[in-house]
Short mmCIF file of C-alpha atoms in Angstrom, two decimals:
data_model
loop_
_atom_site.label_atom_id
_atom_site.label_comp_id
_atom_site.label_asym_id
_atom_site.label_seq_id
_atom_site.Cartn_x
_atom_site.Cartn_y
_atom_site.Cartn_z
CA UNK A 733 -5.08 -4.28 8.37
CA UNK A 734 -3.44 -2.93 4.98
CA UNK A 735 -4.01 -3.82 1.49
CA UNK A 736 -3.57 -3.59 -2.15
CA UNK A 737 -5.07 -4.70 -5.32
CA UNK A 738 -3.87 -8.33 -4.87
CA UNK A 739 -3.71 -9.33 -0.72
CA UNK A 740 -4.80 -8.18 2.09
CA UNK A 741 -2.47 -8.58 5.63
CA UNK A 742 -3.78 -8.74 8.98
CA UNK A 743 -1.91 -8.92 12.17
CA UNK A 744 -2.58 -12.68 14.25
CA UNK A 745 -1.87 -13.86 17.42
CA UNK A 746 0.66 -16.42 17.52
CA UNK A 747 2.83 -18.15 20.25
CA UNK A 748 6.78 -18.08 19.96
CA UNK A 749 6.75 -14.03 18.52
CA UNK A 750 5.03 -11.40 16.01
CA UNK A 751 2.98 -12.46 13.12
CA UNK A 752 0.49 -11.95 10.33
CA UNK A 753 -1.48 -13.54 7.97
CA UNK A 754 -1.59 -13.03 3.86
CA UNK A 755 -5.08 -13.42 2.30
CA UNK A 756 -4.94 -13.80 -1.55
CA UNK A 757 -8.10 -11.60 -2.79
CA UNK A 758 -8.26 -13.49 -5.98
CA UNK A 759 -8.76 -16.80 -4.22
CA UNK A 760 -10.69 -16.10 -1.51
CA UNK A 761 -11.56 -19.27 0.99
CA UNK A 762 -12.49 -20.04 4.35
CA UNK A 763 -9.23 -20.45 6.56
CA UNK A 764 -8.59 -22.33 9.12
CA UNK A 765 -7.52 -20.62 12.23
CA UNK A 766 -5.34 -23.45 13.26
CA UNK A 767 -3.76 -24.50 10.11
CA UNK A 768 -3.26 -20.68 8.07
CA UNK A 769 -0.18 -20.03 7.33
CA UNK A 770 2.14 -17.02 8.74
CA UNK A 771 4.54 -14.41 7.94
CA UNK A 772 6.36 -15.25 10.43
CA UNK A 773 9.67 -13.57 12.01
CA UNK A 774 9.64 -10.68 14.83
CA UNK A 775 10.53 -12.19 18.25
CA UNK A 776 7.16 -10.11 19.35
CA UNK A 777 4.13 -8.65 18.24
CA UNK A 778 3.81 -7.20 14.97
CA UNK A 779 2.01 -3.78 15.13
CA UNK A 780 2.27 -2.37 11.41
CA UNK A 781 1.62 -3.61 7.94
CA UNK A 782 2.32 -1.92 4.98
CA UNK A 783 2.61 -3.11 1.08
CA UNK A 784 4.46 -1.19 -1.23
CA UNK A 785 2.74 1.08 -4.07
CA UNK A 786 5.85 -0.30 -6.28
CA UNK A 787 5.74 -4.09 -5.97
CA UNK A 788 2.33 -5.48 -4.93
CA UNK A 789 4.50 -8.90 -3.54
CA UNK A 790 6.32 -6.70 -1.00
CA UNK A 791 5.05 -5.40 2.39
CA UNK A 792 6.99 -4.43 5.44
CA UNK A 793 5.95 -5.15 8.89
CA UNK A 794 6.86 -3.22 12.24
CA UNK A 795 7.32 -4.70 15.10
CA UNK A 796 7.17 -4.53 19.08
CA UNK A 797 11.10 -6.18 18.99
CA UNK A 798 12.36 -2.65 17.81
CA UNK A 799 12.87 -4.13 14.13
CA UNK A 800 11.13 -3.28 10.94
CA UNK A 801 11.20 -6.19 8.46
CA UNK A 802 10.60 -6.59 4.30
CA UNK A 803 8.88 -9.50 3.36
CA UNK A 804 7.62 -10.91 -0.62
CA UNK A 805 5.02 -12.57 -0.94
CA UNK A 806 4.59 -15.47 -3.84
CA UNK A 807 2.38 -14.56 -6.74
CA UNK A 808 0.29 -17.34 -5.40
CA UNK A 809 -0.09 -16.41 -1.77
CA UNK A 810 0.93 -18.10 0.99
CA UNK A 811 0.98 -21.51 1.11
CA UNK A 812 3.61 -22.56 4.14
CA UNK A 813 4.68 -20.19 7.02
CA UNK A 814 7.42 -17.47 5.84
CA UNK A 815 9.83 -17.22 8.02
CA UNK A 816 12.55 -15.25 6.22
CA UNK A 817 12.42 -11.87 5.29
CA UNK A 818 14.34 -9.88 2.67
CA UNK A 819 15.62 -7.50 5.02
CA UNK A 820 15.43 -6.32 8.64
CA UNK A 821 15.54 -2.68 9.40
CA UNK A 822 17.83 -2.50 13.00
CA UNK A 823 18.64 0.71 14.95
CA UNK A 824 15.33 1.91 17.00
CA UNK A 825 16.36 1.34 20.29
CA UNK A 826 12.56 0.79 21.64
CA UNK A 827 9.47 -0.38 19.36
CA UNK A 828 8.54 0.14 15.85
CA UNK A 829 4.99 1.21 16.01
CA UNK A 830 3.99 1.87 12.38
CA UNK A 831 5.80 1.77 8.96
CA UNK A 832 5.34 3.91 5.70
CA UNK A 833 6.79 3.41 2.18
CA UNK A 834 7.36 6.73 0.33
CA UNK A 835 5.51 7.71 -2.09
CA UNK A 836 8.22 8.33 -5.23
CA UNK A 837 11.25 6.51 -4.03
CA UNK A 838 10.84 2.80 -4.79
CA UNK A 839 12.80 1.03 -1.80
CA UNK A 840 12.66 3.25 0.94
CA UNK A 841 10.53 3.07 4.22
CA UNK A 842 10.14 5.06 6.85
CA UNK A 843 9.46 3.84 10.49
CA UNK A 844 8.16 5.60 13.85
CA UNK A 845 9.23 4.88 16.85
CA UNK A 846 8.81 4.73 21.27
CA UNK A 847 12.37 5.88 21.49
CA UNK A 848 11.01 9.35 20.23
CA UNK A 849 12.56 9.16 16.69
CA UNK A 850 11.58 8.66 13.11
CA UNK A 851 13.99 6.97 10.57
CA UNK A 852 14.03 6.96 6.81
CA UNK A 853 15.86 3.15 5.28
CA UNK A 854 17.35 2.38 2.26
CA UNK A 855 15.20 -1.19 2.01
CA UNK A 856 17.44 -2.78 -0.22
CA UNK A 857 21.14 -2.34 2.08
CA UNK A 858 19.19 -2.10 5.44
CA UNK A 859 20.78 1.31 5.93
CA UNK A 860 19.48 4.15 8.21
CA UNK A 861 19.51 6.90 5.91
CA UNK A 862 18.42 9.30 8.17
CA UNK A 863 16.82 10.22 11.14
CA UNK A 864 14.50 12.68 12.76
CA UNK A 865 14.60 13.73 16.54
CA UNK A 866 13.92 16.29 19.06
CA UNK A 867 10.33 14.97 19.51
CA UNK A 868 9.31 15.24 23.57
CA UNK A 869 7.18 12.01 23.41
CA UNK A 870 6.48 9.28 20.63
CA UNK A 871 5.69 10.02 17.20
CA UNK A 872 2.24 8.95 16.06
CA UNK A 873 1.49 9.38 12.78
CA UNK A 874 3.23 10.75 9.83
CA UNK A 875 2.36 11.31 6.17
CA UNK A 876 4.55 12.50 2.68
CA UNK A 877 3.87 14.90 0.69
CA UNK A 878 3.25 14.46 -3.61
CA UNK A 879 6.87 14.07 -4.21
CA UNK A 880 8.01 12.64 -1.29
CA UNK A 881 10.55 15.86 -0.47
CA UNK A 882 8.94 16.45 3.05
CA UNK A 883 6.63 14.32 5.55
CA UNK A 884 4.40 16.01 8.05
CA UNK A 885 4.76 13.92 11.46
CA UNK A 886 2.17 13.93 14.16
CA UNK A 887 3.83 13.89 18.05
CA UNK A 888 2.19 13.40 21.58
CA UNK A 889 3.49 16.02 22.60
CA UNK A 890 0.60 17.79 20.91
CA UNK A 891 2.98 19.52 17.85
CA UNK A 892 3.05 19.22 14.15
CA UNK A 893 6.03 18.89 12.25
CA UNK A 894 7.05 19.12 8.69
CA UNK A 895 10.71 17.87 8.15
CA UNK A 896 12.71 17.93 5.23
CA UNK A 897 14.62 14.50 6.05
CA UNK A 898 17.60 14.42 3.49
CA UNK A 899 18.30 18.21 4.80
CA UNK A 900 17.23 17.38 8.18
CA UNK A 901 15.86 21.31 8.33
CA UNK A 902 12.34 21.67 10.38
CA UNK A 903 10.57 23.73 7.79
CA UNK A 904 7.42 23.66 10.20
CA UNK A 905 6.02 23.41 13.99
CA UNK A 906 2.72 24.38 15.27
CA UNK A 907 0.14 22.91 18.18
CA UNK A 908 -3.18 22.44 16.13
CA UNK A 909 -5.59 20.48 18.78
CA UNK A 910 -5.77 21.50 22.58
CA UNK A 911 -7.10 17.84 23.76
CA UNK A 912 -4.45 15.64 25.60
CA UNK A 913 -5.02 12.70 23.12
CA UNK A 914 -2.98 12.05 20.11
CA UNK A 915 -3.78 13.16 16.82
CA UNK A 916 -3.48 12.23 13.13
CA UNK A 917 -2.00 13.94 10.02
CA UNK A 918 -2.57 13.52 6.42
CA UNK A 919 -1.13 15.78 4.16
CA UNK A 920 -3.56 16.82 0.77
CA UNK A 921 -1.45 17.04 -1.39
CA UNK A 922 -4.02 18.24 -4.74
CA UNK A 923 -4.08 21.46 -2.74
CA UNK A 924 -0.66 21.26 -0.75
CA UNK A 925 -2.66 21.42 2.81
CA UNK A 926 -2.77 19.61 5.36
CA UNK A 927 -5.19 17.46 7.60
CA UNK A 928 -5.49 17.11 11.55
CA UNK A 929 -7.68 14.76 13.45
CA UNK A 930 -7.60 15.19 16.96
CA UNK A 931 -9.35 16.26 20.32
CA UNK A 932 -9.98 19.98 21.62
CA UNK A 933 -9.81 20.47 25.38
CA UNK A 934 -13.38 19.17 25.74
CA UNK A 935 -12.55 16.18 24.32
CA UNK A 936 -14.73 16.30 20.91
CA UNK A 937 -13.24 14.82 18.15
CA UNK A 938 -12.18 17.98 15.24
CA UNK A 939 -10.88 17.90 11.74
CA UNK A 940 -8.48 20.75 10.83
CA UNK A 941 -7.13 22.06 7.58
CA UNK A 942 -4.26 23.97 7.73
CA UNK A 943 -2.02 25.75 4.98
CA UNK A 944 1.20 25.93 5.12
CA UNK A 945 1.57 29.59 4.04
CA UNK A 946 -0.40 30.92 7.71
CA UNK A 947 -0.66 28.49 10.45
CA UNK A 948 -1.82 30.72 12.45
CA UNK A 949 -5.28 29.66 12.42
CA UNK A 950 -7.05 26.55 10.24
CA UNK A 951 -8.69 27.31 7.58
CA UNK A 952 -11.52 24.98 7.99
CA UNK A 953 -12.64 23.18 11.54
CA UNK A 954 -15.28 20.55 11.84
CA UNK A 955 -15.86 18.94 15.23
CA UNK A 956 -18.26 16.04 16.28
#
């Protein structure tokens, strides 16, 4: 589920490849399940929404058919299936689990992917502008900072990472949660810190606030 001040887009099941659905907030009706229509275009099942903070008619999807796609929506919603996109993001060579815009540069996404790698796209050419590897497993999670100069990118192989893509320089690495489950990173940016949500070894769900000037410890940790 994603949204913005104008639609909300949820993924649906639907025969015949990936989909979702477009709900127009100022017109909001009972749908029919049968009859709604789609954005509809990935040969299989979408996993990711995400609508730009630029243009509130364009949202990218990602997809388990290893493709990333741009879509724009009508400033009247949906009213027949969309089957086209504006562009399709090709190059992952396994599936496209979630998609992020960035936060100062109008038409560029980034994507994470099972084949281990995160990649950065010009939106408007399609083009891979760069790419991120050396991760041991899949990438899970992955957040800029104010100005959109580095992202911090959560791994299942238990490390954070702060990358400075158009460089490609690691500027950061550390293991903040013991637990064997993924974990989730949001970067604060008001403070320039950063936010962990994962397991420790007992498998308790902790928060963890770390600064980039001593990672050596967090400097806050709240577990449940």
């Amino acid at each position: 589920l994603a949204a913005n001040h104008k639609f909300i887009s949820c993924i649906w099941e639907s025969s015949g490849g990936g989909a979702f659905i477009v709900l127009d907030l100022n017109n909001p009706k009972k749908i029919d399940r049968n009859s709604v229509p789609l954005v509809k275009g990935h040969k299989r099942s979408v996993l990711d929404t995400a609508w730009s903070p630029f243009n509130a008619n364009i949202v990218a999807s990602a997809s388990e058919d290893n493709t990333a796609m741009i879509w724009k929506i009508p400033d009247e919603g949906l009213t027949e299936t969309l089957n086209t996109p504006q562009q399709t993001l090709k190059g992952h060579r396994n599936k496209v689990s979630r998609v992020y815009w960035h936060p100062t540069a109008e038409n560029v996404v980034t994507t994470l992917s099972h084949d281990k790698t995160v990649r950065v796209w010009d939106v408007t050419t399609g083009d891979s502008k760069y790419k991120i590897e050396g991760f041991e497993k899949e990438v899970n999670s992955l957040d800029w900072n104010r100005n959109g100069s580095l992202c911090a990118i959560a791994s299942k192989d238990k490390k954070c990472r702060v990358h400075d893509p158009r460089s490609g320089q690691l500027c950061y690495e550390w293991s903040p949660h013991d637990g064997a489950k993924g974990f989730s990173v949001a970067w604060i940016t008001k403070f320039n810190q950063i936010a962990t949500v994962g397991h420790n070894k007992s498998s308790l769900r902790e928060l963890k606030l770390w600064d980039l000037s001593d990672l050596t410890a967090p400097k806050k940790t709240v577990s449940s």
